[in-house]
GROMACS .gro file of C-alpha atoms in nm:
model
  391
    1UNK     CA    1   4.840 -10.079 -13.070
    2UNK     CA    2   4.733 -10.399 -12.869
    3UNK     CA    3   4.540 -10.506 -13.163
    4UNK     CA    4   4.814 -10.480 -13.410
    5UNK     CA    5   5.110 -10.617 -13.165
    6UNK     CA    6   4.865 -10.951 -13.129
    7UNK     CA    7   4.833 -11.013 -13.466
    8UNK     CA    8   5.218 -10.995 -13.536
    9UNK     CA    9   5.309 -11.214 -13.232
   10UNK     CA   10   5.157 -11.516 -13.422
   11UNK     CA   11   5.379 -11.429 -13.735
   12UNK     CA   12   5.670 -11.409 -13.552
   13UNK     CA   13   5.625 -11.739 -13.333
   14UNK     CA   14   5.484 -11.943 -13.615
   15UNK     CA   15   5.800 -12.114 -13.731
   16UNK     CA   16   5.882 -12.216 -13.333
   17UNK     CA   17   5.504 -12.342 -13.294
   18UNK     CA   18   5.523 -12.525 -13.615
   19UNK     CA   19   5.847 -12.704 -13.507
   20UNK     CA   20   5.746 -12.781 -13.142
   21UNK     CA   21   5.391 -12.929 -13.230
   22UNK     CA   22   5.520 -13.091 -13.558
   23UNK     CA   23   5.275 -12.909 -13.762
   24UNK     CA   24   5.254 -12.922 -14.158
   25UNK     CA   25   5.267 -12.622 -14.351
   26UNK     CA   26   4.906 -12.614 -14.416
   27UNK     CA   27   4.829 -12.670 -14.040
   28UNK     CA   28   5.067 -12.350 -13.958
   29UNK     CA   29   4.889 -12.170 -14.231
   30UNK     CA   30   4.533 -12.266 -14.117
   31UNK     CA   31   4.620 -12.072 -13.759
   32UNK     CA   32   4.614 -11.744 -13.972
   33UNK     CA   33   4.282 -11.829 -14.137
   34UNK     CA   34   4.126 -11.956 -13.796
   35UNK     CA   35   4.239 -11.595 -13.684
   36UNK     CA   36   4.088 -11.401 -13.939
   37UNK     CA   37   3.763 -11.600 -13.931
   38UNK     CA   38   3.740 -11.559 -13.532
   39UNK     CA   39   3.784 -11.185 -13.599
   40UNK     CA   40   3.513 -11.173 -13.883
   41UNK     CA   41   3.246 -11.332 -13.657
   42UNK     CA   42   3.363 -11.151 -13.328
   43UNK     CA   43   3.324 -10.812 -13.514
   44UNK     CA   44   2.978 -10.893 -13.631
   45UNK     CA   45   2.863 -10.988 -13.261
   46UNK     CA   46   3.075 -10.705 -13.137
   47UNK     CA   47   2.860 -10.456 -13.338
   48UNK     CA   48   2.566 -10.594 -13.198
   49UNK     CA   49   2.666 -10.612 -12.853
   50UNK     CA   50   2.778 -10.226 -12.893
   51UNK     CA   51   2.415 -10.146 -12.955
   52UNK     CA   52   2.274 -10.400 -12.710
   53UNK     CA   53   2.488 -10.348 -12.389
   54UNK     CA   54   2.688 -10.028 -12.464
   55UNK     CA   55   3.015  -9.932 -12.624
   56UNK     CA   56   3.225  -9.903 -12.293
   57UNK     CA   57   3.108 -10.244 -12.151
   58UNK     CA   58   3.173 -10.428 -12.489
   59UNK     CA   59   3.529 -10.260 -12.501
   60UNK     CA   60   3.619 -10.369 -12.172
   61UNK     CA   61   3.491 -10.744 -12.185
   62UNK     CA   62   3.653 -10.765 -12.534
   63UNK     CA   63   4.003 -10.672 -12.420
   64UNK     CA   64   3.938 -10.918 -12.142
   65UNK     CA   65   3.839 -11.180 -12.344
   66UNK     CA   66   4.125 -11.163 -12.627
   67UNK     CA   67   4.379 -11.080 -12.361
   68UNK     CA   68   4.313 -11.382 -12.155
   69UNK     CA   69   4.254 -11.568 -12.489
   70UNK     CA   70   4.609 -11.485 -12.614
   71UNK     CA   71   4.771 -11.533 -12.284
   72UNK     CA   72   4.640 -11.909 -12.288
   73UNK     CA   73   4.810 -11.983 -12.609
   74UNK     CA   74   5.124 -12.004 -12.399
   75UNK     CA   75   4.972 -12.325 -12.205
   76UNK     CA   76   4.876 -12.506 -12.507
   77UNK     CA   77   5.048 -12.828 -12.619
   78UNK     CA   78   4.877 -12.935 -12.947
   79UNK     CA   79   4.751 -12.800 -13.276
   80UNK     CA   80   4.386 -12.843 -13.147
   81UNK     CA   81   4.440 -12.660 -12.806
   82UNK     CA   82   4.620 -12.382 -12.976
   83UNK     CA   83   4.374 -12.364 -13.248
   84UNK     CA   84   4.049 -12.348 -13.017
   85UNK     CA   85   4.236 -12.068 -12.813
   86UNK     CA   86   4.338 -11.887 -13.097
   87UNK     CA   87   3.996 -11.863 -13.227
   88UNK     CA   88   3.851 -11.748 -12.873
   89UNK     CA   89   4.092 -11.497 -12.862
   90UNK     CA   90   4.022 -11.382 -13.237
   91UNK     CA   91   3.651 -11.323 -13.143
   92UNK     CA   92   3.736 -11.063 -12.889
   93UNK     CA   93   3.998 -10.909 -13.110
   94UNK     CA   94   3.731 -10.884 -13.389
   95UNK     CA   95   3.478 -10.726 -13.154
   96UNK     CA   96   3.723 -10.504 -13.003
   97UNK     CA   97   3.813 -10.319 -13.338
   98UNK     CA   98   3.435 -10.249 -13.410
   99UNK     CA   99   3.354 -10.116 -13.071
  100UNK     CA  100   3.655  -9.921 -13.022
  101UNK     CA  101   3.597  -9.744 -13.330
  102UNK     CA  102   3.217  -9.681 -13.255
  103UNK     CA  103   3.308  -9.552 -12.911
  104UNK     CA  104   3.555  -9.295 -13.032
  105UNK     CA  105   3.356  -9.180 -13.315
  106UNK     CA  106   3.087  -9.096 -13.057
  107UNK     CA  107   3.296  -8.944 -12.797
  108UNK     CA  108   3.545  -8.710 -13.033
  109UNK     CA  109   3.378  -8.372 -13.142
  110UNK     CA  110   3.293  -8.373 -13.546
  111UNK     CA  111   3.566  -8.130 -13.585
  112UNK     CA  112   3.854  -8.345 -13.473
  113UNK     CA  113   3.709  -8.693 -13.498
  114UNK     CA  114   3.896  -8.849 -13.808
  115UNK     CA  115   4.223  -8.687 -13.684
  116UNK     CA  116   4.144  -8.878 -13.363
  117UNK     CA  117   4.034  -9.203 -13.530
  118UNK     CA  118   4.326  -9.177 -13.766
  119UNK     CA  119   4.553  -9.162 -13.487
  120UNK     CA  120   4.370  -9.463 -13.316
  121UNK     CA  121   4.416  -9.656 -13.643
  122UNK     CA  122   4.795  -9.547 -13.647
  123UNK     CA  123   4.827  -9.761 -13.346
  124UNK     CA  124   4.800 -10.084 -13.539
  125UNK     CA  125   5.125  -9.996 -13.718
  126UNK     CA  126   5.290  -9.908 -13.381
  127UNK     CA  127   5.181 -10.244 -13.258
  128UNK     CA  128   5.338 -10.417 -13.561
  129UNK     CA  129   5.686 -10.235 -13.424
  130UNK     CA  130   5.625 -10.319 -13.059
  131UNK     CA  131   5.561 -10.711 -13.154
  132UNK     CA  132   5.881 -10.673 -13.365
  133UNK     CA  133   6.080 -10.553 -13.071
  134UNK     CA  134   5.919 -10.784 -12.808
  135UNK     CA  135   5.971 -11.079 -13.055
  136UNK     CA  136   6.352 -10.998 -13.057
  137UNK     CA  137   6.382 -10.967 -12.712
  138UNK     CA  138   6.177 -11.261 -12.598
  139UNK     CA  139   6.180 -11.538 -12.848
  140UNK     CA  140   6.558 -11.589 -12.855
  141UNK     CA  141   6.589 -11.621 -12.466
  142UNK     CA  142   6.262 -11.725 -12.327
  143UNK     CA  143   6.065 -11.910 -12.639
  144UNK     CA  144   5.730 -11.831 -12.803
  145UNK     CA  145   5.531 -11.936 -12.504
  146UNK     CA  146   5.634 -11.614 -12.291
  147UNK     CA  147   5.565 -11.399 -12.572
  148UNK     CA  148   5.183 -11.452 -12.530
  149UNK     CA  149   5.206 -11.444 -12.153
  150UNK     CA  150   5.264 -11.067 -12.221
  151UNK     CA  151   4.915 -11.006 -12.362
  152UNK     CA  152   4.761 -11.053 -12.016
  153UNK     CA  153   4.865 -10.683 -11.942
  154UNK     CA  154   4.577 -10.529 -12.122
  155UNK     CA  155   4.342 -10.640 -11.879
  156UNK     CA  156   4.456 -10.403 -11.647
  157UNK     CA  157   4.331 -10.132 -11.908
  158UNK     CA  158   4.002 -10.302 -11.942
  159UNK     CA  159   3.942 -10.286 -11.574
  160UNK     CA  160   4.036  -9.924 -11.526
  161UNK     CA  161   3.812  -9.821 -11.824
  162UNK     CA  162   3.485 -10.026 -11.712
  163UNK     CA  163   3.518  -9.831 -11.414
  164UNK     CA  164   3.577  -9.477 -11.512
  165UNK     CA  165   3.446  -9.438 -11.848
  166UNK     CA  166   3.089  -9.337 -11.926
  167UNK     CA  167   2.870  -9.441 -12.188
  168UNK     CA  168   2.839  -9.212 -12.500
  169UNK     CA  169   2.530  -8.969 -12.479
  170UNK     CA  170   2.426  -9.062 -12.843
  171UNK     CA  171   2.394  -9.434 -12.727
  172UNK     CA  172   2.244  -9.347 -12.405
  173UNK     CA  173   1.975  -9.174 -12.577
  174UNK     CA  174   1.922  -9.418 -12.840
  175UNK     CA  175   1.887  -9.663 -12.561
  176UNK     CA  176   1.618  -9.462 -12.406
  177UNK     CA  177   1.434  -9.428 -12.728
  178UNK     CA  178   1.418  -9.830 -12.767
  179UNK     CA  179   1.324  -9.884 -12.411
  180UNK     CA  180   1.034  -9.642 -12.434
  181UNK     CA  181   0.896  -9.727 -12.777
  182UNK     CA  182   0.968  -9.380 -12.902
  183UNK     CA  183   1.196  -9.489 -13.200
  184UNK     CA  184   1.086  -9.581 -13.498
  185UNK     CA  185   1.370  -9.859 -13.455
  186UNK     CA  186   1.126 -10.026 -13.193
  187UNK     CA  187   0.789 -10.136 -13.296
  188UNK     CA  188   0.532 -10.336 -13.076
  189UNK     CA  189   0.753 -10.632 -13.116
  190UNK     CA  190   1.113 -10.543 -13.111
  191UNK     CA  191   1.284 -10.600 -13.439
  192UNK     CA  192   1.647 -10.687 -13.459
  193UNK     CA  193   1.928 -10.409 -13.572
  194UNK     CA  194   2.007 -10.638 -13.881
  195UNK     CA  195   1.626 -10.649 -13.962
  196UNK     CA  196   1.605 -10.263 -13.924
  197UNK     CA  197   1.895 -10.233 -14.153
  198UNK     CA  198   1.785 -10.465 -14.435
  199UNK     CA  199   1.447 -10.368 -14.401
  200UNK     CA  200   1.501 -10.002 -14.517
  201UNK     CA  201   1.591  -9.982 -14.868
  202UNK     CA  202   1.832  -9.688 -14.848
  203UNK     CA  203   2.033  -9.813 -14.532
  204UNK     CA  204   2.060 -10.157 -14.701
  205UNK     CA  205   2.211 -10.038 -15.029
  206UNK     CA  206   2.455  -9.823 -14.810
  207UNK     CA  207   2.532 -10.143 -14.605
  208UNK     CA  208   2.620 -10.337 -14.931
  209UNK     CA  209   2.836 -10.043 -15.072
  210UNK     CA  210   3.028 -10.027 -14.741
  211UNK     CA  211   3.076 -10.433 -14.724
  212UNK     CA  212   3.216 -10.437 -15.088
  213UNK     CA  213   3.443 -10.144 -15.001
  214UNK     CA  214   3.562 -10.312 -14.693
  215UNK     CA  215   3.623 -10.649 -14.877
  216UNK     CA  216   3.803 -10.503 -15.145
  217UNK     CA  217   3.991 -10.264 -14.907
  218UNK     CA  218   4.114 -10.558 -14.698
  219UNK     CA  219   4.173 -10.786 -14.989
  220UNK     CA  220   4.422 -10.525 -15.104
  221UNK     CA  221   4.576 -10.449 -14.752
  222UNK     CA  222   4.617 -10.804 -14.619
  223UNK     CA  223   4.754 -10.946 -14.933
  224UNK     CA  224   5.027 -10.677 -14.977
  225UNK     CA  225   5.097 -10.684 -14.605
  226UNK     CA  226   5.119 -11.065 -14.575
  227UNK     CA  227   5.334 -11.091 -14.887
  228UNK     CA  228   5.557 -10.792 -14.869
  229UNK     CA  229   5.809 -10.925 -14.676
  230UNK     CA  230   5.863 -11.258 -14.901
  231UNK     CA  231   5.838 -11.036 -15.214
  232UNK     CA  232   6.161 -10.819 -15.072
  233UNK     CA  233   6.335 -11.159 -14.999
  234UNK     CA  234   6.237 -11.359 -15.275
  235UNK     CA  235   6.218 -11.143 -15.573
  236UNK     CA  236   6.412 -10.851 -15.470
  237UNK     CA  237   6.701 -11.071 -15.330
  238UNK     CA  238   6.709 -10.905 -14.977
  239UNK     CA  239   6.845 -11.087 -14.664
  240UNK     CA  240   6.631 -11.113 -14.359
  241UNK     CA  241   6.791 -10.822 -14.171
  242UNK     CA  242   6.750 -10.594 -14.480
  243UNK     CA  243   6.396 -10.703 -14.523
  244UNK     CA  244   6.324 -10.617 -14.156
  245UNK     CA  245   6.455 -10.284 -14.193
  246UNK     CA  246   6.279 -10.213 -14.493
  247UNK     CA  247   5.941 -10.303 -14.327
  248UNK     CA  248   6.007 -10.096 -14.015
  249UNK     CA  249   6.057  -9.807 -14.257
  250UNK     CA  250   5.733  -9.876 -14.446
  251UNK     CA  251   5.530  -9.934 -14.115
  252UNK     CA  252   5.660  -9.588 -14.006
  253UNK     CA  253   5.543  -9.431 -14.295
  254UNK     CA  254   5.219  -9.584 -14.264
  255UNK     CA  255   5.165  -9.455 -13.912
  256UNK     CA  256   5.230  -9.108 -14.067
  257UNK     CA  257   4.985  -9.174 -14.332
  258UNK     CA  258   4.710  -9.274 -14.089
  259UNK     CA  259   4.746  -8.966 -13.868
  260UNK     CA  260   4.803  -8.718 -14.155
  261UNK     CA  261   4.483  -8.869 -14.336
  262UNK     CA  262   4.277  -8.828 -14.012
  263UNK     CA  263   4.382  -8.443 -13.989
  264UNK     CA  264   4.320  -8.397 -14.362
  265UNK     CA  265   3.973  -8.576 -14.359
  266UNK     CA  266   3.873  -8.337 -14.090
  267UNK     CA  267   3.975  -8.033 -14.327
  268UNK     CA  268   3.895  -8.171 -14.679
  269UNK     CA  269   3.619  -8.424 -14.621
  270UNK     CA  270   3.608  -8.824 -14.566
  271UNK     CA  271   3.509  -8.907 -14.916
  272UNK     CA  272   3.815  -8.707 -15.097
  273UNK     CA  273   4.083  -8.832 -14.861
  274UNK     CA  274   3.974  -9.196 -14.847
  275UNK     CA  275   3.958  -9.213 -15.225
  276UNK     CA  276   4.261  -9.052 -15.296
  277UNK     CA  277   4.420  -9.256 -15.054
  278UNK     CA  278   4.315  -9.577 -15.205
  279UNK     CA  279   4.330  -9.466 -15.592
  280UNK     CA  280   4.687  -9.343 -15.513
  281UNK     CA  281   4.788  -9.680 -15.356
  282UNK     CA  282   4.592  -9.850 -15.659
  283UNK     CA  283   4.862  -9.636 -15.897
  284UNK     CA  284   5.160  -9.698 -15.688
  285UNK     CA  285   5.167 -10.061 -15.660
  286UNK     CA  286   5.239 -10.113 -16.034
  287UNK     CA  287   5.515  -9.857 -16.011
  288UNK     CA  288   5.674 -10.059 -15.737
  289UNK     CA  289   5.646 -10.388 -15.937
  290UNK     CA  290   5.751 -10.245 -16.274
  291UNK     CA  291   5.996  -9.976 -16.198
  292UNK     CA  292   6.185 -10.085 -15.866
  293UNK     CA  293   6.586 -10.093 -15.835
  294UNK     CA  294   6.792 -10.129 -15.562
  295UNK     CA  295   6.859  -9.727 -15.552
  296UNK     CA  296   6.469  -9.672 -15.533
  297UNK     CA  297   6.299  -9.927 -15.329
  298UNK     CA  298   6.376  -9.754 -15.014
  299UNK     CA  299   6.185  -9.449 -15.085
  300UNK     CA  300   5.891  -9.630 -15.280
  301UNK     CA  301   5.854  -9.832 -14.984
  302UNK     CA  302   5.798  -9.531 -14.766
  303UNK     CA  303   5.585  -9.352 -15.013
  304UNK     CA  304   5.363  -9.683 -15.062
  305UNK     CA  305   5.365  -9.709 -14.679
  306UNK     CA  306   5.198  -9.367 -14.640
  307UNK     CA  307   4.955  -9.431 -14.902
  308UNK     CA  308   4.835  -9.761 -14.798
  309UNK     CA  309   4.787  -9.641 -14.459
  310UNK     CA  310   4.532  -9.361 -14.564
  311UNK     CA  311   4.223  -9.539 -14.643
  312UNK     CA  312   4.232  -9.698 -14.288
  313UNK     CA  313   4.294  -9.356 -14.113
  314UNK     CA  314   3.955  -9.236 -14.260
  315UNK     CA  315   3.776  -9.562 -14.276
  316UNK     CA  316   3.646  -9.581 -13.913
  317UNK     CA  317   3.491  -9.231 -13.910
  318UNK     CA  318   3.340  -9.253 -14.269
  319UNK     CA  319   3.186  -9.576 -14.160
  320UNK     CA  320   3.039  -9.462 -13.830
  321UNK     CA  321   2.878  -9.145 -13.976
  322UNK     CA  322   2.708  -9.328 -14.231
  323UNK     CA  323   2.447  -9.496 -13.994
  324UNK     CA  324   2.226  -9.384 -13.726
  325UNK     CA  325   2.337  -9.429 -13.376
  326UNK     CA  326   2.059  -9.692 -13.278
  327UNK     CA  327   2.200  -9.957 -13.517
  328UNK     CA  328   2.576  -9.786 -13.607
  329UNK     CA  329   2.743 -10.062 -13.429
  330UNK     CA  330   2.569 -10.356 -13.611
  331UNK     CA  331   2.580 -10.167 -13.923
  332UNK     CA  332   2.950 -10.105 -13.912
  333UNK     CA  333   3.031 -10.445 -13.753
  334UNK     CA  334   2.853 -10.640 -13.981
  335UNK     CA  335   2.962 -10.460 -14.320
  336UNK     CA  336   3.331 -10.429 -14.193
  337UNK     CA  337   3.358 -10.799 -14.123
  338UNK     CA  338   3.161 -10.922 -14.386
  339UNK     CA  339   3.439 -10.759 -14.591
  340UNK     CA  340   3.674 -10.952 -14.401
  341UNK     CA  341   3.635 -11.245 -14.647
  342UNK     CA  342   3.852 -11.016 -14.864
  343UNK     CA  343   4.121 -11.050 -14.591
  344UNK     CA  344   4.083 -11.421 -14.592
  345UNK     CA  345   4.102 -11.457 -14.969
  346UNK     CA  346   4.372 -11.212 -15.044
  347UNK     CA  347   4.687 -11.427 -14.900
  348UNK     CA  348   4.568 -11.757 -15.085
  349UNK     CA  349   4.523 -11.529 -15.406
  350UNK     CA  350   4.859 -11.392 -15.406
  351UNK     CA  351   5.020 -11.767 -15.320
  352UNK     CA  352   4.835 -11.892 -15.617
  353UNK     CA  353   4.960 -11.615 -15.853
  354UNK     CA  354   5.326 -11.656 -15.705
  355UNK     CA  355   5.329 -11.998 -15.787
  356UNK     CA  356   5.195 -11.961 -16.149
  357UNK     CA  357   5.337 -11.618 -16.248
  358UNK     CA  358   5.500 -11.382 -15.949
  359UNK     CA  359   5.426 -11.228 -15.615
  360UNK     CA  360   5.468 -10.880 -15.807
  361UNK     CA  361   5.171 -10.992 -16.060
  362UNK     CA  362   4.960 -11.061 -15.739
  363UNK     CA  363   5.034 -10.683 -15.634
  364UNK     CA  364   4.898 -10.578 -15.931
  365UNK     CA  365   4.593 -10.745 -15.863
  366UNK     CA  366   4.577 -10.600 -15.521
  367UNK     CA  367   4.624 -10.258 -15.690
  368UNK     CA  368   4.283 -10.315 -15.880
  369UNK     CA  369   4.126 -10.414 -15.536
  370UNK     CA  370   4.257 -10.063 -15.400
  371UNK     CA  371   4.101  -9.902 -15.729
  372UNK     CA  372   3.777 -10.029 -15.675
  373UNK     CA  373   3.742  -9.980 -15.329
  374UNK     CA  374   3.845  -9.599 -15.373
  375UNK     CA  375   3.585  -9.573 -15.667
  376UNK     CA  376   3.272  -9.722 -15.484
  377UNK     CA  377   3.283  -9.450 -15.180
  378UNK     CA  378   3.385  -9.174 -15.427
  379UNK     CA  379   3.053  -9.236 -15.629
  380UNK     CA  380   2.818  -9.363 -15.404
  381UNK     CA  381   2.878  -9.288 -15.033
  382UNK     CA  382   2.806  -8.949 -14.873
  383UNK     CA  383   3.005  -8.825 -14.594
  384UNK     CA  384   2.852  -8.723 -14.250
  385UNK     CA  385   2.515  -8.870 -14.308
  386UNK     CA  386   2.441  -8.913 -13.953
  387UNK     CA  387   2.684  -8.685 -13.720
  388UNK     CA  388   2.736  -8.878 -13.376
  389UNK     CA  389   2.747  -8.527 -13.230
  390UNK     CA  390   2.419  -8.405 -13.343
  391UNK     CA  391   2.218  -8.756 -13.262
   0.00000   0.00000   0.00000
């Protein structure tokens, strides 16, 4: 929830920041790119830190990093200061996503793992709604700076977690193996986790498949998520109030989609639910673009919100169970955050299509991305290859 809210705080405050700092549209837009770049780098190093220092320690310190970094945004007085603080806070945000999912995957029993992680992923959508409420209450009265000051609150959670939550047994055992030299992962000359991943042909191939899947998933997700409000306003003629109401409806359906995807994946399997969610989203985007009307758009957005939340409800468990504990954090963090290139490219791609053809055409391209991200795991990535509960 904290992650999702943090991302949306910038979106809601960007107009005020642009006016106060006298930013150009390019400079204002670059703050989003800086955020994604920081999250990608933070996610890669966060995965490494999980394997090196522990899951709980990494979660705790990354919460501290992004909370303080986000609160500092309220003290900035120039584009450069804001960009630097945003980059630092985004490092923590990206690392937290990987660390938190890895920790939960190893703590929760196999029988309920995807249900738990699907519910965890739903927190992002809850965060979107929380940010909407906070922005409405704080921005008009106190201004954008106080909106970022609220981000200091999660530090309390980090301190409590650091003191009261032990490391997962699978990580403790993997650490003991590395230190004793009893694992193949440790040679006479200790090799890095990335060297171990790319030195093993099977693991390397799996890593590449996951990086591609993550790239196409984020290309489709962030492209639609960033441009859907504009699509509703410009190409469907909605006013701002109606647009926000429709978006809240879509986000609410997404919460349900992620939670139910987790439950279904524990019963039907990770691969099947992930693929069905991605392919269902790919099929439904053209229906929205080509067949919407004032009478049908509400239920279409609700169905779409449900569908495009499904892959994210399964993604964390599916990825975590694809790699051994000794380099799980590095592999998941590396593959997912290499895929963030898709997240960075998608908004620009739809912007290009919007200027040349239409936003709707851009959504059709996003549908193609969802199709590919569903096909790759359906054909090439087996589920439950390494169960954290049995390692």
